[in-house]
Amino acid sequence: MTRTVQDVKFALHTIMDKLVGNHLEPFSTEEIEILIFAFESNILFDNVAHKFLPSLKGLPKIYEAVASGVESEDEAGDKEQSYHENLITERSDMVKTVLLTVLKENIFHEMKIRFGA
């Protein structure tokens, strides 16, 4: 799907809320794709974002819909759903780590420009 600057503009508020913990849902695949587009297009963190693209692109592909039509009562189904939820949470934590690192690197880059290094 083709992304635009408007996609980044509309998703940024939710992404930042999830980053700081104001929004408890994990990052969706669409939000990760928007971040990748923003980093590739130099919309966000244009000085340092390209270093972190492989980290975002290397995140596991997880589909959020886990057998939404059929809910099983057995233990195997519960374990599979729990495993899937853990994968989504882990991927979300990875996105948070990448975003925090990019923010830190961007701040350091700006400080080097302003104060010399």
Coordinates of N, CA, C and O in Angstrom, one line a residue:
M1 N 0.8 -1.2 0.0 CA 0.0 0.0 0.0 C 0.9 1.2 0.0 O 1.9 1.3 0.7
T2 N 0.5 2.2 -0.8 CA 1.3 3.4 -0.9 C 0.9 4.3 0.3 O -0.2 4.5 0.7
R3 N 2.0 4.8 0.9 CA 1.9 5.7 2.1 C 2.1 7.2 1.7 O 2.8 7.4 0.7
T4 N 1.5 8.1 2.4 CA 1.7 9.5 2.2 C 2.1 10.2 3.5 O 2.0 9.6 4.6
V5 N 2.4 11.5 3.3 CA 2.8 12.3 4.5 C 1.5 12.4 5.4 O 1.7 12.4 6.6
Q6 N 0.4 12.4 4.8 CA -0.9 12.5 5.6 C -1.0 11.3 6.5 O -1.5 11.4 7.7
D7 N -0.6 10.1 6.0 CA -0.7 8.9 6.9 C 0.2 9.0 8.1 O -0.2 8.7 9.2
V8 N 1.4 9.6 7.9 CA 2.3 9.8 9.0 C 1.7 10.8 10.0 O 1.7 10.6 11.2
K9 N 1.1 11.9 9.4 CA 0.6 13.0 10.2 C -0.6 12.4 11.1 O -0.6 12.7 12.3
F10 N -1.4 11.6 10.6 CA -2.6 11.1 11.3 C -2.1 10.0 12.3 O -2.8 9.9 13.4
A11 N -1.1 9.2 12.0 CA -0.7 8.1 12.9 C 0.3 8.5 14.0 O 0.4 7.9 15.0
L12 N 0.9 9.7 13.8 CA 2.0 10.1 14.7 C 1.5 10.3 16.1 O 2.2 9.9 17.1
H13 N 0.3 10.8 16.3 CA -0.2 11.1 17.7 C -0.4 9.7 18.4 O 0.0 9.6 19.5
T14 N -1.0 8.8 17.7 CA -1.2 7.5 18.3 C 0.1 6.7 18.6 O 0.3 6.1 19.7
I15 N 1.0 6.8 17.7 CA 2.4 6.2 17.8 C 3.1 6.8 19.0 O 3.6 6.0 19.9
M16 N 3.1 8.1 19.2 CA 3.7 8.7 20.3 C 3.0 8.4 21.6 O 3.7 8.2 22.7
D17 N 1.7 8.3 21.6 CA 0.9 7.9 22.8 C 1.3 6.5 23.2 O 1.5 6.2 24.4
K18 N 1.5 5.6 22.3 CA 1.9 4.2 22.6 C 3.3 4.2 23.1 O 3.7 3.4 24.0
L19 N 4.2 5.0 22.6 CA 5.6 5.1 23.0 C 5.7 5.5 24.4 O 6.5 4.8 25.2
V20 N 5.0 6.5 24.8 CA 5.1 7.0 26.2 C 4.2 6.2 27.2 O 4.2 6.5 28.4
G21 N 3.3 5.4 26.7 CA 2.5 4.6 27.6 C 1.1 5.1 27.9 O 0.4 4.6 28.7
N22 N 0.7 6.1 27.1 CA -0.6 6.7 27.3 C -1.7 5.8 26.6 O -2.9 6.0 26.8
H23 N -1.3 5.0 25.7 CA -2.1 4.1 24.9 C -1.6 2.7 25.1 O -0.5 2.4 24.7
L24 N -2.3 1.8 25.7 CA -1.8 0.5 26.1 C -1.8 -0.6 25.0 O -1.3 -1.6 25.2
E25 N -2.5 -0.3 23.9 CA -2.5 -1.3 22.8 C -1.1 -1.4 22.2 O -0.4 -0.4 22.1
P26 N -0.8 -2.6 21.7 CA 0.5 -2.7 21.0 C 0.5 -2.1 19.7 O -0.5 -1.8 19.1
F27 N 1.7 -1.8 19.1 CA 1.8 -1.2 17.8 C 1.3 -2.2 16.8 O 1.5 -3.4 16.8
S28 N 0.5 -1.7 15.8 CA -0.1 -2.5 14.8 C 0.9 -2.6 13.6 O 1.8 -1.8 13.5
T29 N 0.6 -3.5 12.7 CA 1.5 -3.7 11.6 C 1.4 -2.4 10.7 O 2.4 -2.0 10.1
E30 N 0.2 -1.8 10.6 CA 0.1 -0.6 9.8 C 0.9 0.5 10.4 O 1.6 1.3 9.6
E31 N 0.9 0.7 11.7 CA 1.7 1.7 12.3 C 3.2 1.5 12.1 O 4.0 2.5 11.8
I32 N 3.7 0.3 12.1 CA 5.1 0.0 11.8 C 5.4 0.3 10.4 O 6.5 0.9 10.1
E33 N 4.5 0.0 9.5 CA 4.7 0.3 8.1 C 4.8 1.8 7.9 O 5.6 2.3 7.1
I34 N 4.0 2.5 8.6 CA 4.0 4.0 8.5 C 5.3 4.5 9.0 O 5.9 5.5 8.4
L35 N 5.8 4.0 10.1 CA 7.1 4.4 10.6 C 8.2 4.1 9.6 O 9.1 4.9 9.4
I36 N 8.2 2.9 9.0 CA 9.2 2.6 8.0 C 9.2 3.6 6.9 O 10.2 4.1 6.4
F37 N 8.0 3.9 6.4 CA 7.8 4.9 5.3 C 8.4 6.3 5.8 O 9.1 6.9 5.0
A38 N 8.1 6.7 7.0 CA 8.5 8.0 7.5 C 10.0 8.0 7.6 O 10.7 9.1 7.3
F39 N 10.6 6.9 8.0 CA 12.1 6.9 8.1 C 12.8 6.9 6.7 O 13.7 7.6 6.5
E40 N 12.2 6.1 5.8 CA 12.7 6.1 4.4 C 12.6 7.4 3.7 O 13.5 7.8 2.9
S41 N 11.5 8.1 4.0 CA 11.2 9.3 3.3 C 11.8 10.6 4.0 O 11.6 11.7 3.5
N42 N 12.5 10.3 5.1 CA 13.1 11.5 5.8 C 12.1 12.4 6.4 O 12.3 13.6 6.5
I43 N 10.9 11.9 6.7 CA 9.8 12.7 7.3 C 10.1 12.9 8.7 O 10.0 14.0 9.3
L44 N 10.5 11.8 9.4 CA 10.9 11.9 10.8 C 12.4 11.6 11.0 O 12.9 10.7 10.3
F45 N 13.0 12.3 11.8 CA 14.4 12.1 12.2 C 15.3 11.9 11.0 O 16.1 11.0 10.9
D46 N 15.3 12.9 10.1 CA 16.0 12.8 8.8 C 17.5 12.6 9.0 O 18.1 12.1 8.1
N47 N 18.0 13.0 10.1 CA 19.5 12.9 10.2 C 20.0 11.5 10.6 O 21.1 11.1 10.3
V48 N 19.2 10.8 11.3 CA 19.7 9.5 11.9 C 18.8 8.3 11.6 O 19.2 7.2 11.9
A49 N 17.6 8.5 11.0 CA 16.6 7.4 10.9 C 17.1 6.3 10.0 O 16.7 5.1 10.3
H50 N 17.9 6.6 9.0 CA 18.3 5.5 8.1 C 19.1 4.4 8.7 O 19.1 3.3 8.3
K51 N 19.8 4.8 9.8 CA 20.6 3.7 10.5 C 19.7 2.7 11.2 O 20.1 1.6 11.4
F52 N 18.4 3.0 11.4 CA 17.5 2.2 12.2 C 16.5 1.5 11.3 O 15.7 0.7 11.8
L53 N 16.5 1.7 10.0 CA 15.6 1.1 9.1 C 15.7 -0.4 9.2 O 14.7 -1.1 9.2
P54 N 16.9 -1.0 9.1 CA 17.0 -2.5 9.2 C 16.3 -3.1 10.4 O 15.8 -4.1 10.4
S55 N 16.4 -2.3 11.6 CA 15.8 -2.8 12.8 C 14.3 -2.9 12.7 O 13.6 -3.8 13.1
L56 N 13.7 -1.8 12.1 CA 12.3 -1.8 11.9 C 11.8 -2.8 10.8 O 10.8 -3.5 11.0
K57 N 12.6 -2.9 9.8 CA 12.2 -3.8 8.7 C 12.4 -5.3 9.1 O 11.7 -6.2 8.6
G58 N 13.3 -5.5 10.1 CA 13.5 -6.9 10.6 C 12.6 -7.4 11.6 O 12.7 -8.5 12.1
L59 N 11.6 -6.6 12.0 CA 10.7 -7.0 13.0 C 9.8 -8.2 12.5 O 9.5 -8.2 11.3
P60 N 9.5 -9.1 13.3 CA 8.7 -10.2 12.8 C 7.3 -9.8 12.3 O 6.7 -8.9 12.8
K61 N 6.9 -10.4 11.2 CA 5.6 -10.2 10.7 C 4.6 -11.0 11.5 O 4.6 -12.2 11.5
I62 N 3.7 -10.3 12.1 CA 2.7 -11.0 13.0 C 1.3 -10.4 12.5 O 1.1 -9.2 12.4
Y63 N 0.4 -11.3 12.3 CA -0.9 -10.9 11.9 C -1.8 -10.8 13.2 O -1.9 -11.8 13.9
E64 N -2.4 -9.6 13.3 CA -3.1 -9.4 14.6 C -4.4 -10.2 14.7 O -4.8 -10.5 15.8
A65 N -5.0 -10.7 13.6 CA -6.2 -11.5 13.7 C -5.8 -12.9 14.0 O -5.3 -13.6 13.1
V66 N -6.1 -13.3 15.2 CA -5.8 -14.7 15.6 C -7.1 -15.5 15.6 O -7.8 -15.5 16.5
A67 N -7.4 -16.2 14.5 CA -8.6 -17.0 14.5 C -9.8 -16.3 15.1 O -10.4 -16.8 16.0
S68 N -10.0 -15.1 14.6 CA -11.1 -14.3 15.3 C -12.5 -14.9 15.1 O -13.4 -14.7 15.9
G69 N -12.7 -15.8 14.1 CA -14.0 -16.4 13.9 C -14.3 -17.5 14.8 O -15.4 -17.8 15.1
V70 N -13.2 -18.3 15.2 CA -13.4 -19.5 16.0 C -12.7 -19.4 17.3 O -11.5 -19.2 17.3
E71 N -13.4 -19.5 18.4 CA -12.7 -19.4 19.7 C -12.8 -20.8 20.3 O -13.9 -21.3 20.5
S72 N -11.7 -21.4 20.6 CA -11.7 -22.7 21.1 C -11.7 -22.7 22.7 O -11.1 -21.8 23.3
E73 N -12.2 -23.7 23.2 CA -12.3 -23.9 24.7 C -11.1 -24.7 25.2 O -10.9 -24.8 26.4
D74 N -10.4 -25.4 24.3 CA -9.4 -26.3 24.7 C -8.1 -25.6 25.1 O -7.9 -24.4 24.8
E75 N -7.2 -26.3 25.8 CA -6.0 -25.8 26.3 C -5.0 -25.4 25.2 O -4.3 -24.4 25.3
A76 N -5.0 -26.2 24.2 CA -4.1 -25.9 23.0 C -4.4 -24.6 22.4 O -3.5 -23.8 22.0
G77 N -5.6 -24.3 22.2 CA -6.1 -23.0 21.6 C -5.7 -21.9 22.5 O -5.3 -20.8 22.0
D78 N -5.9 -22.0 23.8 CA -5.5 -21.0 24.7 C -4.0 -20.7 24.7 O -3.6 -19.6 24.8
K79 N -3.2 -21.8 24.6 CA -1.7 -21.6 24.6 C -1.3 -20.9 23.3 O -0.4 -20.1 23.3
E80 N -1.9 -21.3 22.2 CA -1.6 -20.7 20.9 C -1.9 -19.2 20.9 O -1.1 -18.3 20.5
Q81 N -3.1 -18.8 21.5 CA -3.5 -17.4 21.5 C -2.6 -16.7 22.5 O -2.2 -15.5 22.2
S82 N -2.2 -17.3 23.6 CA -1.3 -16.6 24.6 C 0.0 -16.4 23.9 O 0.7 -15.3 24.1
Y83 N 0.5 -17.4 23.2 CA 1.8 -17.3 22.5 C 1.8 -16.1 21.5 O 2.7 -15.3 21.4
H84 N 0.7 -16.1 20.7 CA 0.5 -15.0 19.7 C 0.5 -13.6 20.4 O 1.1 -12.7 19.9
E85 N -0.3 -13.5 21.5 CA -0.3 -12.2 22.2 C 1.1 -11.8 22.7 O 1.4 -10.7 22.7
N86 N 1.8 -12.8 23.2 CA 3.2 -12.5 23.7 C 4.1 -12.1 22.5 O 4.9 -11.2 22.7
L87 N 3.9 -12.6 21.3 CA 4.7 -12.2 20.2 C 4.3 -10.8 19.8 O 5.2 -9.9 19.5
I88 N 3.1 -10.4 19.8 CA 2.6 -9.1 19.5 C 3.2 -8.1 20.5 O 3.7 -7.0 20.2
T89 N 3.2 -8.4 21.8 CA 3.7 -7.6 22.9 C 5.2 -7.4 22.7 O 5.7 -6.3 22.8
E90 N 5.9 -8.5 22.4 CA 7.3 -8.4 22.2 C 7.7 -7.5 21.0 O 8.6 -6.7 21.1
R91 N 7.0 -7.7 19.9 CA 7.2 -6.8 18.8 C 7.0 -5.4 19.1 O 7.7 -4.5 18.7
S92 N 5.9 -5.1 19.9 CA 5.6 -3.7 20.3 C 6.8 -3.2 21.1 O 7.1 -2.0 21.0
D93 N 7.3 -4.0 22.0 CA 8.4 -3.5 22.8 C 9.7 -3.2 22.0 O 10.4 -2.3 22.2
M94 N 9.8 -4.0 20.9 CA 11.0 -3.8 20.0 C 10.8 -2.4 19.3 O 11.7 -1.7 19.1
V95 N 9.6 -2.1 18.9 CA 9.3 -0.9 18.2 C 9.6 0.3 19.2 O 10.2 1.3 18.8
K96 N 9.2 0.1 20.4 CA 9.4 1.2 21.4 C 10.9 1.4 21.6 O 11.4 2.5 21.7
T97 N 11.7 0.3 21.6 CA 13.1 0.4 21.8 C 13.8 1.1 20.6 O 14.6 2.0 20.8
V98 N 13.3 0.8 19.4 CA 13.9 1.5 18.2 C 13.5 2.9 18.3 O 14.4 3.8 18.0
L99 N 12.3 3.3 18.6 CA 11.9 4.7 18.6 C 12.6 5.5 19.7 O 13.1 6.6 19.4
L100 N 12.8 4.9 20.8 CA 13.5 5.6 21.9 C 15.0 5.8 21.5 O 15.6 6.8 21.8
T101 N 15.6 4.8 20.8 CA 17.0 4.9 20.4 C 17.1 6.0 19.3 O 18.1 6.8 19.3
V102 N 16.2 6.0 18.4 CA 16.2 7.0 17.3 C 16.1 8.4 17.9 O 16.8 9.4 17.6
L103 N 15.2 8.6 18.9 CA 15.0 9.9 19.6 C 16.3 10.3 20.2 O 16.7 11.4 20.1
K104 N 16.9 9.4 21.0 CA 18.2 9.7 21.6 C 19.3 10.1 20.6 O 20.0 11.1 20.8
E105 N 19.4 9.3 19.6 CA 20.4 9.6 18.6 C 20.2 10.9 17.9 O 21.1 11.7 17.6
N106 N 18.9 11.2 17.7 CA 18.6 12.5 17.0 C 18.9 13.7 18.0 O 19.5 14.7 17.5
I107 N 18.7 13.5 19.2 CA 19.0 14.6 20.2 C 20.6 14.7 20.2 O 21.1 15.9 20.2
F108 N 21.3 13.6 20.3 CA 22.8 13.7 20.3 C 23.3 14.4 19.0 O 24.2 15.2 19.0
H109 N 22.7 14.1 17.9 CA 23.1 14.6 16.6 C 22.9 16.1 16.6 O 23.7 16.9 16.2
E110 N 21.7 16.6 17.1 CA 21.4 18.0 17.2 C 22.4 18.7 18.1 O 22.8 19.8 17.9
M111 N 22.7 18.1 19.2 CA 23.7 18.7 20.2 C 25.0 18.8 19.6 O 25.7 19.8 19.8
K112 N 25.5 17.8 18.8 CA 26.8 17.9 18.1 C 26.8 19.1 17.1 O 27.8 19.8 17.0
I113 N 25.7 19.3 16.4 CA 25.6 20.4 15.5 C 25.7 21.7 16.2 O 26.4 22.6 15.8
R114 N 24.9 21.9 17.3 CA 24.8 23.1 18.0 C 26.1 23.5 18.8 O 26.5 24.6 18.9
F115 N 26.6 22.4 19.5 CA 27.7 22.7 20.4 C 29.1 22.2 19.9 O 30.1 22.4 20.6
G116 N 29.1 21.5 18.8 CA 30.3 21.0 18.3 C 30.8 19.8 19.0 O 30.6 19.6 20.2
A117 N 31.5 18.9 18.3 CA 32.0 17.7 19.0 C 33.3 17.2 18.3 O 33.5 17.3 17.2

